[in-house]
Coordinates of C-alpha atoms and ligand atoms in Angstrom, one line a residue:
M1 CA -63.4 -61.1 1.1
S2 CA -63.0 -63.7 3.8
I3 CA -63.6 -67.4 4.3
E4 CA -64.8 -67.2 7.9
N5 CA -67.7 -69.6 7.5
I6 CA -65.4 -72.2 5.8
R7 CA -62.9 -71.7 8.7
K8 CA -65.6 -72.5 11.3
Q9 CA -67.0 -75.4 9.4
D10 CA -64.0 -76.9 7.7
P11 CA -60.7 -75.7 9.1
E12 CA -58.8 -78.3 7.0
I13 CA -60.0 -76.7 3.7
A14 CA -59.6 -73.2 5.1
E15 CA -56.0 -73.9 5.9
L16 CA -55.3 -75.1 2.4
L17 CA -57.1 -72.1 0.9
D18 CA -54.8 -69.8 3.0
K19 CA -51.8 -71.7 1.7
E20 CA -52.9 -71.5 -1.9
L21 CA -53.6 -67.7 -1.6
N22 CA -50.1 -67.3 -0.2
R23 CA -48.6 -69.4 -3.0
Q24 CA -50.2 -67.2 -5.6
R25 CA -49.1 -64.0 -3.7
E26 CA -45.5 -65.0 -3.1
G27 CA -44.7 -66.5 -6.5
L28 CA -44.5 -65.3 -10.1
V29 CA -47.4 -67.0 -11.9
M30 CA -46.2 -67.3 -15.5
I31 CA -48.3 -70.1 -16.8
P32 CA -49.8 -68.3 -19.8
S33 CA -53.3 -69.8 -19.3
E34 CA -53.5 -68.6 -15.7
N35 CA -54.5 -65.2 -14.5
F36 CA -56.0 -63.4 -11.4
A37 CA -59.7 -62.8 -11.6
S38 CA -60.9 -59.7 -9.9
P39 CA -62.4 -60.0 -6.4
A40 CA -65.8 -59.1 -7.9
V41 CA -65.6 -62.0 -10.4
M42 CA -64.6 -64.3 -7.6
E43 CA -67.4 -63.1 -5.3
A44 CA -70.0 -63.8 -8.1
T45 CA -68.9 -67.4 -8.2
G46 CA -69.7 -67.8 -4.5
T47 CA -73.3 -66.5 -4.6
V48 CA -76.7 -68.0 -4.2
C49 CA -77.0 -68.6 -7.9
T50 CA -75.2 -71.9 -7.2
N51 CA -78.5 -73.0 -5.7
K52 CA -80.7 -72.6 -8.8
Y53 CA -81.5 -75.1 -11.5
A54 CA -82.3 -73.4 -14.8
E55 CA -82.2 -75.9 -17.6
G56 CA -83.2 -74.3 -20.8
Y57 CA -82.5 -70.7 -21.9
P58 CA -83.8 -67.3 -20.6
G59 CA -87.6 -67.2 -21.1
K60 CA -87.7 -70.9 -21.9
R61 CA -86.7 -72.7 -18.7
Y62 CA -87.8 -76.1 -17.5
Y63 CA -87.9 -74.8 -13.9
T64 CA -89.9 -72.0 -12.2
G65 CA -88.3 -69.3 -10.2
A66 CA -85.8 -68.3 -12.8
K67 CA -86.8 -64.7 -13.2
Y68 CA -83.6 -63.2 -11.8
I69 CA -81.4 -66.0 -13.2
D70 CA -82.8 -65.1 -16.7
M71 CA -81.9 -61.5 -16.2
I72 CA -78.4 -62.4 -15.1
E73 CA -77.9 -64.8 -18.1
N74 CA -79.3 -62.2 -20.5
L75 CA -76.9 -59.6 -19.2
A76 CA -74.0 -62.1 -19.7
I77 CA -75.2 -62.8 -23.3
E78 CA -75.7 -59.1 -24.3
R79 CA -72.3 -58.1 -22.8
A80 CA -70.5 -61.0 -24.6
K81 CA -72.2 -60.0 -27.9
E82 CA -71.2 -56.3 -27.5
L83 CA -67.7 -57.1 -26.4
F84 CA -66.8 -59.4 -29.2
G85 CA -69.2 -57.9 -31.9
A86 CA -71.0 -61.3 -32.1
E87 CA -74.5 -61.9 -33.5
H88 CA -75.2 -64.7 -31.0
A89 CA -73.6 -65.9 -27.8
N90 CA -74.2 -69.0 -25.7
V91 CA -72.8 -68.4 -22.2
Q92 CA -73.6 -71.8 -20.8
P93 CA -70.6 -74.1 -21.6
H94 CA -69.0 -75.3 -18.5
S95 CA -65.5 -75.3 -19.9
G96 CA -63.4 -75.0 -23.0
S97 CA -63.4 -78.7 -23.6
S98 CA -67.2 -79.0 -23.2
A99 CA -67.6 -76.0 -25.5
N100 CA -65.5 -77.6 -28.2
M101 CA -67.4 -80.8 -27.9
E102 CA -70.7 -78.8 -28.2
V103 CA -69.5 -77.0 -31.4
Y104 CA -68.5 -80.3 -33.1
G105 CA -71.7 -81.9 -31.9
A106 CA -73.7 -79.0 -33.5
L107 CA -71.9 -79.0 -36.9
I108 CA -70.8 -82.5 -37.8
N109 CA -71.3 -86.2 -37.3
T110 CA -69.1 -88.9 -35.8
G111 CA -66.4 -89.8 -38.3
D112 CA -66.4 -86.5 -40.2
K113 CA -63.2 -84.7 -41.0
V114 CA -61.9 -81.7 -39.2
L115 CA -58.7 -79.7 -39.9
G116 CA -57.0 -78.8 -36.6
M117 CA -53.6 -77.8 -35.3
N118 CA -51.4 -80.6 -34.0
L119 CA -51.1 -80.5 -30.2
A120 CA -47.3 -80.9 -30.3
H121 CA -47.1 -77.8 -32.5
G122 CA -49.3 -75.7 -30.3
G123 CA -52.9 -76.9 -30.7
H124 CA -55.1 -78.3 -28.0
L125 CA -56.1 -81.7 -26.7
T126 CA -59.7 -81.1 -28.0
H127 CA -58.3 -80.3 -31.5
G128 CA -58.0 -83.9 -32.4
S129 CA -55.5 -85.5 -30.0
P130 CA -55.8 -89.3 -30.4
V131 CA -56.2 -89.7 -26.6
N132 CA -59.1 -87.2 -26.5
F133 CA -62.8 -87.6 -27.4
S134 CA -62.1 -85.3 -30.4
G135 CA -59.5 -87.6 -31.9
K136 CA -61.6 -90.7 -31.1
R137 CA -64.9 -89.4 -32.4
Y138 CA -63.8 -87.4 -35.5
E139 CA -61.2 -87.8 -38.2
F140 CA -58.8 -85.0 -37.5
I141 CA -56.4 -83.9 -40.1
P142 CA -53.5 -82.2 -38.2
Y143 CA -51.6 -79.2 -39.6
G144 CA -48.5 -77.8 -37.9
V145 CA -45.8 -75.2 -38.1
S146 CA -43.2 -75.3 -40.8
K147 CA -39.6 -76.5 -40.0
K148 CA -38.0 -73.4 -41.5
D149 CA -39.4 -70.7 -39.2
E150 CA -41.7 -72.6 -36.7
K151 CA -44.7 -70.6 -38.0
V152 CA -47.9 -71.8 -39.6
D153 CA -47.5 -71.8 -43.4
M154 CA -51.0 -70.8 -44.6
E155 CA -50.4 -72.1 -48.1
E156 CA -49.6 -75.6 -46.6
V157 CA -52.8 -75.4 -44.6
R158 CA -54.8 -74.5 -47.8
Q159 CA -53.3 -77.3 -49.8
L160 CA -54.1 -79.8 -47.0
A161 CA -57.7 -78.5 -46.8
L162 CA -58.1 -78.7 -50.6
K163 CA -56.9 -82.3 -50.5
E164 CA -58.8 -83.5 -47.4
R165 CA -62.0 -81.4 -47.7
P166 CA -62.8 -81.3 -44.0
K167 CA -66.2 -80.2 -42.7
I168 CA -64.6 -77.8 -40.2
V169 CA -61.5 -75.7 -40.6
L170 CA -60.5 -75.1 -37.0
C171 CA -57.8 -72.6 -35.9
G172 CA -56.7 -71.8 -32.4
T173 CA -53.7 -72.6 -30.2
T174 CA -52.5 -73.1 -26.7
A175 CA -48.7 -73.0 -27.3
Y176 CA -48.1 -70.9 -30.4
P177 CA -46.4 -67.6 -29.8
R178 CA -47.3 -66.0 -33.2
K179 CA -50.5 -64.4 -34.4
V180 CA -53.2 -66.6 -35.9
E181 CA -54.1 -65.5 -39.5
F182 CA -57.8 -65.7 -38.9
E183 CA -59.0 -64.2 -42.2
K184 CA -56.8 -66.6 -44.2
F185 CA -58.3 -69.6 -42.3
A186 CA -61.8 -68.3 -42.9
A187 CA -61.0 -67.9 -46.7
I188 CA -59.8 -71.5 -46.8
A189 CA -63.0 -72.7 -45.1
K190 CA -65.1 -70.8 -47.6
E191 CA -63.2 -72.2 -50.5
I192 CA -64.1 -75.8 -49.6
D193 CA -67.6 -74.9 -48.1
A194 CA -66.5 -75.9 -44.6
Y195 CA -67.4 -74.3 -41.3
A196 CA -64.8 -71.8 -40.1
F197 CA -64.3 -72.3 -36.4
A198 CA -61.9 -70.4 -34.2
D199 CA -60.9 -71.4 -30.6
I200 CA -59.5 -68.1 -29.2
S201 CA -59.3 -69.3 -25.6
H202 CA -55.7 -68.0 -25.1
I203 CA -56.0 -64.7 -26.9
S204 CA -59.6 -63.5 -26.5
G205 CA -58.6 -60.7 -24.2
L206 CA -56.1 -59.5 -26.8
C207 CA -58.8 -59.8 -29.5
I208 CA -61.3 -57.5 -27.8
A209 CA -58.6 -54.9 -27.1
G210 CA -57.3 -54.8 -30.7
A211 CA -54.0 -56.4 -29.7
H212 CA -54.8 -59.4 -32.0
E213 CA -57.2 -59.8 -35.0
N214 CA -60.7 -60.7 -33.8
P215 CA -62.1 -63.6 -35.8
V216 CA -65.8 -63.1 -34.9
A217 CA -66.6 -61.3 -38.2
S218 CA -64.8 -63.8 -40.4
H219 CA -65.7 -67.1 -38.7
D220 CA -69.0 -69.0 -38.4
V221 CA -68.3 -70.1 -34.9
V222 CA -65.9 -68.7 -32.2
M223 CA -65.3 -70.3 -28.8
T224 CA -63.3 -68.9 -25.9
T225 CA -62.7 -69.9 -22.3
T226 CA -63.4 -67.0 -20.0
T227 CA -60.2 -67.3 -17.9
K228 CA -56.7 -66.8 -19.4
T229 CA -56.1 -63.4 -20.9
L230 CA -59.9 -62.6 -20.7
R231 CA -59.5 -62.8 -16.9
G232 CA -63.0 -64.0 -16.0
P233 CA -64.0 -67.2 -14.1
R234 CA -63.0 -70.7 -15.2
S235 CA -65.6 -71.4 -17.9
A236 CA -66.3 -70.8 -21.6
I237 CA -68.7 -69.3 -24.2
I238 CA -69.6 -70.0 -27.8
M239 CA -70.4 -67.2 -30.3
C240 CA -71.7 -67.6 -33.8
K241 CA -73.5 -66.0 -36.7
K242 CA -77.3 -66.1 -36.8
E243 CA -77.4 -67.1 -40.5
D244 CA -79.1 -70.2 -42.0
R245 CA -76.4 -72.8 -42.7
Y246 CA -78.0 -76.1 -43.7
H247 CA -75.9 -79.2 -43.8
D248 CA -78.9 -81.5 -44.4
L249 CA -76.8 -84.7 -44.6
Y250 CA -75.0 -84.0 -41.4
H251 CA -77.6 -82.7 -38.9
P252 CA -80.9 -84.2 -37.9
D253 CA -82.4 -80.8 -37.3
S254 CA -81.3 -79.0 -40.4
K255 CA -84.1 -76.4 -40.3
K256 CA -82.3 -74.6 -37.5
D257 CA -79.9 -71.8 -38.1
L258 CA -76.4 -71.9 -36.8
A259 CA -77.3 -70.2 -33.5
G260 CA -80.1 -72.7 -33.0
M261 CA -77.8 -75.6 -33.8
I262 CA -75.2 -74.4 -31.3
D263 CA -77.8 -73.8 -28.5
F264 CA -79.4 -77.2 -29.1
S265 CA -76.1 -78.9 -28.9
V266 CA -75.2 -77.2 -25.6
F267 CA -78.6 -77.9 -24.1
P268 CA -80.1 -80.5 -24.2
G269 CA -77.3 -82.0 -26.4
M270 CA -74.4 -82.1 -23.9
Q271 CA -75.3 -80.2 -20.7
G272 CA -78.1 -80.1 -18.1
G273 CA -78.4 -77.2 -15.6
P274 CA -76.1 -74.3 -16.4
L275 CA -73.7 -73.1 -13.7
E276 CA -75.6 -69.8 -13.1
H277 CA -73.2 -68.6 -10.4
V278 CA -70.4 -68.9 -13.0
I279 CA -72.5 -67.2 -15.6
A280 CA -73.0 -64.3 -13.2
A281 CA -69.2 -64.1 -12.8
K282 CA -68.8 -64.1 -16.6
A283 CA -71.3 -61.1 -16.8
V284 CA -69.1 -59.3 -14.2
A285 CA -65.9 -60.1 -16.1
F286 CA -67.5 -58.9 -19.4
K287 CA -68.4 -55.6 -17.8
E288 CA -64.8 -55.2 -16.6
A289 CA -63.6 -55.9 -20.1
M290 CA -65.5 -53.0 -21.5
T291 CA -63.3 -50.4 -19.8
D292 CA -60.3 -48.5 -21.4
E293 CA -58.2 -49.6 -18.5
Y294 CA -58.8 -53.3 -19.4
K295 CA -57.8 -52.6 -23.1
E296 CA -54.6 -50.9 -21.9
Y297 CA -54.0 -54.0 -19.7
Q298 CA -54.3 -56.3 -22.7
R299 CA -51.8 -54.2 -24.8
Q300 CA -49.4 -54.2 -21.8
I301 CA -49.5 -58.0 -21.7
V302 CA -48.1 -58.1 -25.3
K303 CA -45.5 -55.4 -24.6
N304 CA -44.4 -57.3 -21.5
A305 CA -44.2 -60.6 -23.4
K306 CA -42.0 -58.9 -26.1
A307 CA -39.7 -57.4 -23.4
L308 CA -39.5 -60.8 -21.6
A309 CA -38.8 -62.7 -24.9
D310 CA -36.1 -60.2 -25.9
E311 CA -34.4 -60.5 -22.5
L312 CA -34.5 -64.3 -22.5
M313 CA -32.9 -64.2 -26.0
N314 CA -30.3 -61.6 -24.9
Q315 CA -29.4 -64.0 -22.2
G316 CA -28.7 -66.7 -24.9
L317 CA -31.8 -68.8 -24.7
R318 CA -33.5 -70.1 -27.8
L319 CA -37.2 -69.3 -28.2
V320 CA -39.4 -71.2 -30.6
S321 CA -40.0 -69.1 -33.7
G322 CA -37.5 -66.5 -32.4
G323 CA -39.9 -64.6 -30.2
T324 CA -43.5 -63.7 -29.7
D325 CA -46.4 -61.6 -31.0
T326 CA -48.8 -62.5 -28.2
H327 CA -48.8 -63.2 -24.5
L328 CA -46.7 -66.4 -24.4
M329 CA -43.4 -67.9 -25.5
L330 CA -41.7 -71.3 -25.5
I331 CA -38.1 -71.8 -24.4
D332 CA -36.3 -74.6 -26.2
C333 CA -34.2 -76.3 -23.5
T334 CA -32.4 -78.6 -25.8
D335 CA -29.2 -76.6 -26.0
L336 CA -29.2 -76.1 -22.3
N337 CA -28.9 -79.9 -21.9
I338 CA -31.9 -80.0 -19.6
T339 CA -35.5 -81.1 -20.2
G340 CA -38.4 -78.7 -20.0
K341 CA -39.6 -80.6 -17.0
E342 CA -36.3 -80.2 -15.1
G343 CA -36.2 -76.5 -15.9
A344 CA -39.9 -75.8 -15.0
N345 CA -39.6 -77.8 -11.7
K346 CA -36.5 -75.9 -10.7
L347 CA -38.1 -72.6 -11.4
A348 CA -41.2 -73.6 -9.4
D349 CA -39.0 -74.5 -6.5
L350 CA -37.9 -70.8 -6.6
G351 CA -41.4 -69.5 -6.9
I352 CA -41.6 -69.0 -10.7
Y353 CA -44.5 -71.0 -12.1
T354 CA -44.3 -72.1 -15.8
N355 CA -45.2 -75.3 -17.4
F356 CA -43.2 -77.9 -19.3
N357 CA -44.4 -78.3 -22.9
M358 CA -43.8 -80.0 -26.1
I359 CA -42.1 -77.9 -28.8
P360 CA -42.6 -78.4 -32.5
F361 CA -40.6 -81.4 -33.8
D362 CA -39.9 -82.4 -30.2
T363 CA -38.0 -85.7 -29.9
R364 CA -39.0 -86.1 -26.3
T365 CA -42.4 -87.1 -24.7
P366 CA -45.3 -85.0 -23.5
F367 CA -44.6 -85.8 -19.8
N368 CA -40.9 -85.0 -20.2
P369 CA -40.7 -82.6 -23.2
S370 CA -38.0 -80.2 -24.4
G371 CA -39.9 -76.9 -23.9
I372 CA -41.0 -74.5 -21.2
R373 CA -44.1 -72.4 -21.9
L374 CA -44.5 -69.1 -20.1
G375 CA -46.4 -65.9 -20.5
T376 CA -47.3 -62.5 -19.0
P377 CA -51.1 -62.2 -18.4
A378 CA -50.9 -62.8 -14.6
L379 CA -47.8 -60.7 -13.9
T380 CA -49.3 -57.9 -16.0
S381 CA -52.4 -58.1 -13.8
R382 CA -50.2 -57.4 -10.8
G383 CA -49.1 -54.2 -12.5
M384 CA -45.6 -55.2 -13.7
K385 CA -44.2 -53.6 -16.9
E386 CA -41.3 -54.0 -19.3
G387 CA -38.6 -53.1 -16.6
E388 CA -39.8 -55.9 -14.3
M389 CA -40.0 -58.4 -17.3
K390 CA -36.3 -57.8 -17.9
K391 CA -35.5 -58.6 -14.3
V392 CA -37.6 -61.8 -14.6
G393 CA -35.9 -62.7 -17.8
V394 CA -32.4 -62.4 -16.3
A395 CA -33.5 -64.4 -13.2
I396 CA -35.0 -67.3 -15.3
A397 CA -32.1 -67.5 -17.7
A398 CA -29.5 -67.6 -14.9
V399 CA -31.3 -70.6 -13.3
L400 CA -31.9 -72.5 -16.5
K401 CA -28.3 -72.1 -17.8
D402 CA -27.0 -74.0 -14.8
L403 CA -29.5 -75.9 -12.6
D404 CA -26.8 -76.5 -10.0
N405 CA -25.8 -72.8 -9.6
T406 CA -26.9 -72.0 -6.1
D407 CA -25.8 -68.4 -6.3
A408 CA -28.1 -67.9 -9.3
Q409 CA -30.9 -69.6 -7.4
E410 CA -30.5 -67.3 -4.4
N411 CA -30.6 -64.2 -6.6
T412 CA -33.7 -65.5 -8.4
R413 CA -35.4 -66.1 -5.1
K414 CA -34.5 -62.5 -4.1
T415 CA -35.9 -61.2 -7.3
V416 CA -39.2 -63.1 -6.8
S417 CA -39.5 -61.9 -3.3
E418 CA -38.8 -58.2 -4.2
L419 CA -41.2 -58.2 -7.1
T420 CA -44.1 -59.9 -5.2
E421 CA -43.6 -57.6 -2.3
E422 CA -43.7 -54.5 -4.6
F423 CA -46.6 -55.7 -6.8
K424 CA -49.1 -56.9 -4.2
L425 CA -51.8 -59.4 -5.1
Y426 CA -55.3 -59.2 -3.6
P427 CA -54.3 -56.8 -0.8
D428 CA -57.9 -56.7 0.4
I429 CA -58.4 -60.4 0.7
T430 CA -57.8 -61.8 4.1
Y431 CA -58.1 -65.6 4.1
A432 CA -55.5 -66.1 6.8
Ligands
DSN501 N1 -55.1 -76.1 -20.3 C1 -55.1 -74.9 -21.1 C2 -53.7 -74.3 -21.2 O1 -52.9 -74.4 -20.2 O2 -53.4 -73.8 -22.2 C3 -55.7 -75.1 -22.3 O3 -57.0 -75.6 -22.1

């Protein structure tokens, strides 16, 4: 892969692309929602499909000339269904936020109640944050983790659901290191005749590899972004059952089944022309995800996260909930007498990319919180294993324990440079 045409036409952008490639190569990307898509996935996003308008769905387009686009989109749909065991898949959502908007739009009306996880406890902006469309348009009832162990207490969620009787019981997280108990969430939704909706954006790769419970069978609707652990392009898909599920009072077109309601909400409800070049890239990523090698990669992400968490705790750092079952963890910086932002910024100066994050019951603010969120999907894509995670854990802890310790910073810089040299990223890509 090269960017020779960009270099000729727009050297300014070419130079910035070179720099960004080098930043990714020369640093340790540990933001748990970031990963390295394969060259094939990236190539697909740069194809002629970007030129084609194809409003509608395969076989029912509002534009001529969509024969091959239909075939590409159908491949993406069939592969998504096979991969996740879904009855229906819509591969057109542009992003996770649009997908969530489309699911709510399909199932409920403005003002309806939804049970969703508190952003400060590990939920997502689109799960009812008051500054987001979700919190403005719907009445979100937040649940969180319990103070005693920083894990979700399912009986507390059930009691809240019984009291509030939301139309949707939503589960899914962006900063929760423990497994989500999908079957219990689905049972709660069933008990109050609500829709069971799972946002598995962070863990969908783990779900298809058996490294985390897959909610597709237990839930009415499941959404995932296609980047993160899944390792596809930056986009999203929605999956659901094909059963009839009438909510006559809440949807103007109640004769449609769930799949029809979701499709209608995506197009024409929220979106126009689908990004067919990104849909092609999703199809490529789904094919990659069908291999044994990919499943092994997902299991290694979790093994690496456990090794990293153990090392950070060995070094004396406190992790929210005392560890991880997934791909991510949260360091509580309170006892280190630094903020998460100070810690994450110092690590970034040394080439270790994490993000500052609220932790449960945080007394600080979202832009200067007490936590650092980090994870292993991207380092695992580079081929690193448990031994490397221990080195990274030692390097991170030494820096965070004393932000003024220049010897520790020098050692950490050395660890970053040795690891990135040994575990090369995109060796065949020559931007510069
Ligand atoms: N922004 C993503 C994350 O970092 O977790 C969630 O959408």
